[in-house]
Amino acid sequence: MADSGPGASSSPDALIVPPAAVLNTDAAQQKLLNLVNAERDKAGLSHLALDSDLSQAAVDHAQLMSKRGKLSHQFDGEPDLLQRLTSHSIRVDAASENVVYDVTAEGAHQAFMNSPRHMENVLNAAYDSIGIAVVNDHGILYVVEDFAHRLSTVSDDAAALSIAGQVTKLRAAAGLPSLEVVSDPRVQALVDQMVSRETPDSHAPMEISGVRVAASYATTNPDEIPASVARVASFRGASACAVGVRFARTPRYPSGLFWVSIVMMGQNPTLASK
């Protein structure tokens, strides 16, 4: 029996378990991964990578299902899926979960594929990672598959360096000299204010002495500067650049975002033409 809807449950008491049909749980995990990726092959989709962090989150939930003797996506007192992933320091911008009990990995997979909601998770093109847990409870396999699109796990400092490097590349493409990259705690403080307000603010940095143009935004990918922000990098009169970055989860964005502010310091407020 499988379930993909929040709060649904079922009892395995009616199952008649043939012990010889039970796989080693590690082998069952690998079998399920192979079956999922075979389905994605048939649909022309890229394979999902087995993720150890996602798998550990799945194990925690599968063990709880085994203890309770029923299926559920969230038991009383248990965090929801996104909170469970967050507790394992997993950064995602999309996630879903399949749960099932059966006596074989093949049976569990077939139950998923016979259900449109479960099959949709297996064949979701947005996902790139999967965590799989199989808990063997007296011959009953409690299976959890956690699907996700993982976000960058780089630190704030590494993200700031990446963004500064992108500014340098954009300026080189515009025929402009590279800039000194400075660390300005005032910029970082403004980024933290953006996080608390859950709103990017490109005006507040203009209050900092020496800042001529600024752009602020929130993103899931710090390795790409939005096209709407790229023109700021072509500020002709700039002599220095400061970048503030903070990855944060907020009530409005529980999966987390990189909050970014790029400020260009200089005397001549003209922008390079393209």
mmCIF file of C-alpha atoms in Angstrom, residues 15-273:
data_model
loop_
_atom_site.group_PDB
_atom_site.id
_atom_site.type_symbol
_atom_site.label_atom_id
_atom_site.label_comp_id
_atom_site.label_asym_id
_atom_site.label_seq_id
_atom_site.Cartn_x
_atom_site.Cartn_y
_atom_site.Cartn_z
ATOM 1 C CA LEU A 15 -0.526 -8.370 5.077
ATOM 2 C CA ILE A 16 0.570 -11.983 4.942
ATOM 3 C CA VAL A 17 4.349 -11.856 4.879
ATOM 4 C CA PRO A 18 6.431 -14.492 3.085
ATOM 5 C CA PRO A 19 9.865 -14.112 4.763
ATOM 6 C CA ALA A 20 11.713 -15.494 1.730
ATOM 7 C CA ALA A 21 10.517 -12.505 -0.312
ATOM 8 C CA VAL A 22 12.230 -9.949 1.906
ATOM 9 C CA LEU A 23 15.420 -8.348 0.569
ATOM 10 C CA ASN A 24 18.354 -7.022 2.506
ATOM 11 C CA THR A 25 17.429 -3.368 3.104
ATOM 12 C CA ASP A 26 20.610 -2.039 1.455
ATOM 13 C CA ALA A 27 19.872 -4.157 -1.591
ATOM 14 C CA ALA A 28 16.256 -2.962 -1.524
ATOM 15 C CA GLN A 29 17.416 0.662 -1.504
ATOM 16 C CA GLN A 30 19.614 0.082 -4.553
ATOM 17 C CA LYS A 31 16.834 -1.837 -6.282
ATOM 18 C CA LEU A 32 14.386 1.020 -5.748
ATOM 19 C CA LEU A 33 16.912 3.539 -7.058
ATOM 20 C CA ASN A 34 17.432 1.444 -10.180
ATOM 21 C CA LEU A 35 13.692 1.075 -10.710
ATOM 22 C CA VAL A 36 13.072 4.814 -10.306
ATOM 23 C CA ASN A 37 15.820 5.727 -12.752
ATOM 24 C CA ALA A 38 14.615 3.102 -15.235
ATOM 25 C CA GLU A 39 11.209 4.815 -15.210
ATOM 26 C CA ARG A 40 12.885 8.164 -15.794
ATOM 27 C CA ASP A 41 14.900 6.661 -18.661
ATOM 28 C CA LYS A 42 11.673 5.600 -20.348
ATOM 29 C CA ALA A 43 10.286 9.107 -19.913
ATOM 30 C CA GLY A 44 13.441 10.746 -21.298
ATOM 31 C CA LEU A 45 14.348 12.294 -17.953
ATOM 32 C CA SER A 46 17.727 12.565 -16.262
ATOM 33 C CA HIS A 47 18.577 10.170 -13.453
ATOM 34 C CA LEU A 48 18.123 11.096 -9.817
ATOM 35 C CA ALA A 49 21.258 11.012 -7.674
ATOM 36 C CA LEU A 50 21.031 9.027 -4.455
ATOM 37 C CA ASP A 51 21.650 11.600 -1.728
ATOM 38 C CA SER A 52 22.956 10.480 1.668
ATOM 39 C CA ASP A 53 21.443 13.445 3.544
ATOM 40 C CA LEU A 54 18.020 12.918 1.979
ATOM 41 C CA SER A 55 18.307 9.200 2.702
ATOM 42 C CA GLN A 56 19.013 9.840 6.379
ATOM 43 C CA ALA A 57 15.953 12.079 6.617
ATOM 44 C CA ALA A 58 13.960 9.305 4.933
ATOM 45 C CA VAL A 59 15.352 6.715 7.390
ATOM 46 C CA ASP A 60 14.193 8.780 10.364
ATOM 47 C CA HIS A 61 10.656 8.869 8.986
ATOM 48 C CA ALA A 62 10.605 5.213 7.907
ATOM 49 C CA GLN A 63 11.670 4.147 11.390
ATOM 50 C CA LEU A 64 8.850 6.200 12.860
ATOM 51 C CA MET A 65 6.333 4.574 10.503
ATOM 52 C CA SER A 66 7.636 1.161 11.522
ATOM 53 C CA LYS A 67 7.334 2.063 15.206
ATOM 54 C CA ARG A 68 3.765 3.329 14.736
ATOM 55 C CA GLY A 69 2.845 0.452 12.403
ATOM 56 C CA LYS A 70 1.213 2.679 9.792
ATOM 57 C CA LEU A 71 1.865 5.065 6.941
ATOM 58 C CA SER A 72 1.866 8.823 7.310
ATOM 59 C CA HIS A 73 3.729 11.835 5.982
ATOM 60 C CA GLN A 74 3.550 13.581 9.334
ATOM 61 C CA PHE A 75 2.728 12.047 12.678
ATOM 62 C CA ASP A 76 1.518 14.082 15.648
ATOM 63 C CA GLY A 77 4.469 16.003 17.018
ATOM 64 C CA GLU A 78 6.631 15.295 13.974
ATOM 65 C CA PRO A 79 7.949 18.132 11.756
ATOM 66 C CA ASP A 80 6.674 18.255 8.184
ATOM 67 C CA LEU A 81 8.831 17.114 5.261
ATOM 68 C CA LEU A 82 10.495 20.471 4.629
ATOM 69 C CA GLN A 83 11.323 20.931 8.310
ATOM 70 C CA ARG A 84 12.755 17.416 8.470
ATOM 71 C CA LEU A 85 15.017 18.130 5.516
ATOM 72 C CA THR A 86 16.056 21.447 7.048
ATOM 73 C CA SER A 87 17.031 19.678 10.267
ATOM 74 C CA HIS A 88 19.554 17.686 8.218
ATOM 75 C CA SER A 89 20.951 20.957 6.739
ATOM 76 C CA ILE A 90 19.468 20.089 3.339
ATOM 77 C CA ARG A 91 18.777 23.066 1.087
ATOM 78 C CA VAL A 92 16.008 22.497 -1.469
ATOM 79 C CA ASP A 93 13.556 24.575 -3.448
ATOM 80 C CA ALA A 94 11.219 21.672 -4.248
ATOM 81 C CA ALA A 95 10.543 18.409 -2.441
ATOM 82 C CA SER A 96 7.942 15.660 -2.120
ATOM 83 C CA GLU A 97 7.640 12.249 -0.555
ATOM 84 C CA ASN A 98 6.342 8.756 -1.339
ATOM 85 C CA VAL A 99 5.664 6.260 1.438
ATOM 86 C CA VAL A 100 4.578 2.626 1.203
ATOM 87 C CA TYR A 101 4.797 -0.739 2.905
ATOM 88 C CA ASP A 102 5.221 -3.991 1.030
ATOM 89 C CA VAL A 103 7.181 -7.234 1.233
ATOM 90 C CA THR A 104 9.484 -6.577 -1.740
ATOM 91 C CA ALA A 105 11.176 -3.570 -3.326
ATOM 92 C CA GLU A 106 9.527 -4.437 -6.647
ATOM 93 C CA GLY A 107 6.110 -4.502 -5.012
ATOM 94 C CA ALA A 108 6.703 -1.147 -3.368
ATOM 95 C CA HIS A 109 7.789 0.400 -6.648
ATOM 96 C CA GLN A 110 4.825 -1.040 -8.513
ATOM 97 C CA ALA A 111 2.477 0.408 -5.894
ATOM 98 C CA PHE A 112 4.015 3.826 -6.502
ATOM 99 C CA MET A 113 3.719 3.526 -10.284
ATOM 100 C CA ASN A 114 0.078 2.410 -10.029
ATOM 101 C CA SER A 115 -0.777 5.648 -8.242
ATOM 102 C CA PRO A 116 -0.846 8.864 -10.314
ATOM 103 C CA ARG A 117 0.321 11.012 -7.373
ATOM 104 C CA HIS A 118 3.266 8.762 -6.609
ATOM 105 C CA MET A 119 4.179 8.340 -10.255
ATOM 106 C CA GLU A 120 4.163 12.124 -10.648
ATOM 107 C CA ASN A 121 6.870 12.359 -7.988
ATOM 108 C CA VAL A 122 8.972 9.646 -9.643
ATOM 109 C CA LEU A 123 8.722 11.380 -13.025
ATOM 110 C CA ASN A 124 8.998 14.999 -11.907
ATOM 111 C CA ALA A 125 11.579 16.650 -14.190
ATOM 112 C CA ALA A 126 12.296 19.343 -11.591
ATOM 113 C CA TYR A 127 13.951 16.881 -9.202
ATOM 114 C CA ASP A 128 17.622 15.949 -9.321
ATOM 115 C CA SER A 129 18.052 14.009 -6.053
ATOM 116 C CA ILE A 130 16.402 11.237 -4.099
ATOM 117 C CA GLY A 131 16.725 9.797 -0.616
ATOM 118 C CA ILE A 132 15.533 6.227 -0.082
ATOM 119 C CA ALA A 133 14.940 4.411 3.186
ATOM 120 C CA VAL A 134 13.846 0.815 3.689
ATOM 121 C CA VAL A 135 13.115 -0.425 7.201
ATOM 122 C CA ASN A 136 12.454 -4.166 7.565
ATOM 123 C CA ASP A 137 10.001 -4.766 10.401
ATOM 124 C CA HIS A 138 9.442 -8.528 10.740
ATOM 125 C CA GLY A 139 9.323 -8.948 6.980
ATOM 126 C CA ILE A 140 7.326 -5.814 6.196
ATOM 127 C CA LEU A 141 9.337 -3.229 4.281
ATOM 128 C CA TYR A 142 8.491 0.351 5.223
ATOM 129 C CA VAL A 143 9.709 2.448 2.297
ATOM 130 C CA VAL A 144 10.217 6.199 2.095
ATOM 131 C CA GLU A 145 11.352 8.019 -1.050
ATOM 132 C CA ASP A 146 12.162 11.713 -0.587
ATOM 133 C CA PHE A 147 12.506 13.620 -3.860
ATOM 134 C CA ALA A 148 14.122 17.050 -4.090
ATOM 135 C CA HIS A 149 15.803 19.665 -6.190
ATOM 136 C CA ARG A 150 18.821 20.561 -4.106
ATOM 137 C CA LEU A 151 20.205 24.062 -3.799
ATOM 138 C CA SER A 152 23.790 25.166 -3.551
ATOM 139 C CA THR A 153 25.368 24.457 -0.165
ATOM 140 C CA VAL A 154 28.147 27.029 -0.505
ATOM 141 C CA SER A 155 28.829 29.310 2.432
ATOM 142 C CA ASP A 156 27.864 32.974 2.429
ATOM 143 C CA ASP A 157 31.513 33.984 1.995
ATOM 144 C CA ALA A 158 31.993 31.602 -0.937
ATOM 145 C CA ALA A 159 28.791 32.865 -2.549
ATOM 146 C CA ALA A 160 30.015 36.475 -2.198
ATOM 147 C CA LEU A 161 33.302 35.562 -3.883
ATOM 148 C CA SER A 162 31.426 33.868 -6.716
ATOM 149 C CA ILE A 163 29.216 36.911 -7.253
ATOM 150 C CA ALA A 164 32.219 39.264 -7.197
ATOM 151 C CA GLY A 165 33.846 37.047 -9.818
ATOM 152 C CA GLN A 166 30.761 37.284 -11.992
ATOM 153 C CA VAL A 167 30.872 41.084 -11.707
ATOM 154 C CA THR A 168 34.487 40.970 -12.933
ATOM 155 C CA LYS A 169 33.506 38.814 -15.924
ATOM 156 C CA LEU A 170 30.628 41.111 -16.848
ATOM 157 C CA ARG A 171 32.907 44.131 -16.716
ATOM 158 C CA ALA A 172 35.511 42.383 -18.861
ATOM 159 C CA ALA A 173 32.808 41.603 -21.437
ATOM 160 C CA ALA A 174 31.904 45.317 -21.471
ATOM 161 C CA GLY A 175 35.554 46.333 -21.913
ATOM 162 C CA LEU A 176 35.775 47.783 -18.425
ATOM 163 C CA PRO A 177 38.564 47.319 -15.866
ATOM 164 C CA SER A 178 38.175 44.980 -12.933
ATOM 165 C CA LEU A 179 37.444 46.462 -9.529
ATOM 166 C CA GLU A 180 38.838 46.191 -6.063
ATOM 167 C CA VAL A 181 36.462 44.018 -4.059
ATOM 168 C CA VAL A 182 36.046 45.408 -0.570
ATOM 169 C CA SER A 183 34.375 44.026 2.523
ATOM 170 C CA ASP A 184 31.891 46.489 3.973
ATOM 171 C CA PRO A 185 29.998 45.436 7.124
ATOM 172 C CA ARG A 186 27.399 48.102 6.376
ATOM 173 C CA VAL A 187 26.396 46.230 3.223
ATOM 174 C CA GLN A 188 26.129 42.959 5.113
ATOM 175 C CA ALA A 189 24.012 44.652 7.770
ATOM 176 C CA LEU A 190 21.612 45.844 5.063
ATOM 177 C CA VAL A 191 21.384 42.319 3.679
ATOM 178 C CA ASP A 192 20.436 41.064 7.131
ATOM 179 C CA GLN A 193 17.735 43.716 7.260
ATOM 180 C CA MET A 194 16.418 42.451 3.905
ATOM 181 C CA VAL A 195 16.226 38.960 5.371
ATOM 182 C CA SER A 196 14.243 40.162 8.386
ATOM 183 C CA ARG A 197 11.833 42.032 6.075
ATOM 184 C CA GLU A 198 11.813 39.242 3.466
ATOM 185 C CA THR A 199 12.131 41.876 0.746
ATOM 186 C CA PRO A 200 15.126 42.863 -1.434
ATOM 187 C CA ASP A 201 16.003 46.550 -1.112
ATOM 188 C CA SER A 202 18.157 48.333 -3.693
ATOM 189 C CA HIS A 203 17.538 51.783 -2.215
ATOM 190 C CA ALA A 204 18.918 51.382 1.303
ATOM 191 C CA PRO A 205 22.534 50.781 0.103
ATOM 192 C CA MET A 206 22.444 54.206 -1.568
ATOM 193 C CA GLU A 207 22.580 55.716 1.918
ATOM 194 C CA ILE A 208 26.133 54.370 2.356
ATOM 195 C CA SER A 209 28.801 56.964 1.673
ATOM 196 C CA GLY A 210 30.512 56.441 -1.685
ATOM 197 C CA VAL A 211 27.876 54.114 -3.160
ATOM 198 C CA ARG A 212 26.720 55.216 -6.607
ATOM 199 C CA VAL A 213 24.575 52.298 -7.796
ATOM 200 C CA ALA A 214 23.293 49.186 -6.082
ATOM 201 C CA ALA A 215 21.192 46.131 -6.778
ATOM 202 C CA SER A 216 19.667 43.695 -4.330
ATOM 203 C CA TYR A 217 17.885 40.430 -4.988
ATOM 204 C CA ALA A 218 17.112 36.970 -3.634
ATOM 205 C CA THR A 219 18.043 33.811 -5.486
ATOM 206 C CA THR A 220 18.352 30.046 -5.174
ATOM 207 C CA ASN A 221 21.512 30.069 -7.299
ATOM 208 C CA PRO A 222 24.348 32.400 -6.276
ATOM 209 C CA ASP A 223 26.375 31.338 -9.333
ATOM 210 C CA GLU A 224 24.175 33.366 -11.687
ATOM 211 C CA ILE A 225 23.567 37.117 -11.518
ATOM 212 C CA PRO A 226 20.044 37.950 -12.757
ATOM 213 C CA ALA A 227 19.961 39.764 -16.105
ATOM 214 C CA SER A 228 18.080 42.627 -14.453
ATOM 215 C CA VAL A 229 21.052 43.141 -12.106
ATOM 216 C CA ALA A 230 23.870 42.649 -14.609
ATOM 217 C CA ARG A 231 23.826 46.275 -15.836
ATOM 218 C CA VAL A 232 24.894 47.482 -12.408
ATOM 219 C CA ALA A 233 28.191 45.671 -12.940
ATOM 220 C CA SER A 234 28.837 47.956 -15.929
ATOM 221 C CA PHE A 235 28.906 51.117 -13.882
ATOM 222 C CA ARG A 236 31.708 53.082 -15.584
ATOM 223 C CA GLY A 237 32.805 55.274 -12.706
ATOM 224 C CA ALA A 238 33.234 52.465 -10.211
ATOM 225 C CA SER A 239 36.489 52.052 -8.359
ATOM 226 C CA ALA A 240 35.406 49.326 -5.955
ATOM 227 C CA CYS A 241 32.657 46.782 -5.414
ATOM 228 C CA ALA A 242 31.180 45.313 -2.245
ATOM 229 C CA VAL A 243 28.965 42.252 -2.053
ATOM 230 C CA GLY A 244 26.837 41.179 0.888
ATOM 231 C CA VAL A 245 25.286 37.682 1.002
ATOM 232 C CA ARG A 246 23.205 35.807 3.534
ATOM 233 C CA PHE A 247 21.541 32.426 3.047
ATOM 234 C CA ALA A 248 18.439 32.299 5.220
ATOM 235 C CA ARG A 249 15.159 30.489 5.662
ATOM 236 C CA THR A 250 12.220 32.705 6.488
ATOM 237 C CA PRO A 251 8.490 32.145 7.094
ATOM 238 C CA ARG A 252 7.718 33.226 3.536
ATOM 239 C CA TYR A 253 10.621 31.256 2.043
ATOM 240 C CA PRO A 254 11.041 28.204 4.292
ATOM 241 C CA SER A 255 13.265 26.411 1.756
ATOM 242 C CA GLY A 256 15.777 29.249 2.015
ATOM 243 C CA LEU A 257 17.227 31.817 -0.370
ATOM 244 C CA PHE A 258 20.506 33.625 -0.868
ATOM 245 C CA TRP A 259 19.848 37.301 -0.172
ATOM 246 C CA VAL A 260 22.313 39.477 -2.075
ATOM 247 C CA SER A 261 23.272 43.121 -2.340
ATOM 248 C CA ILE A 262 25.857 44.375 -4.867
ATOM 249 C CA VAL A 263 27.082 47.955 -4.473
ATOM 250 C CA MET A 264 29.376 49.873 -6.806
ATOM 251 C CA MET A 265 31.454 52.651 -5.323
ATOM 252 C CA GLY A 266 32.851 55.513 -7.368
ATOM 253 C CA GLN A 267 32.431 59.096 -8.550
ATOM 254 C CA ASN A 268 30.910 59.025 -12.033
ATOM 255 C CA PRO A 269 27.328 57.738 -12.101
ATOM 256 C CA THR A 270 27.238 56.595 -15.715
ATOM 257 C CA LEU A 271 26.572 53.118 -16.978
ATOM 258 C CA ALA A 272 28.278 51.323 -19.815
ATOM 259 C CA SER A 273 26.131 51.024 -22.922
#
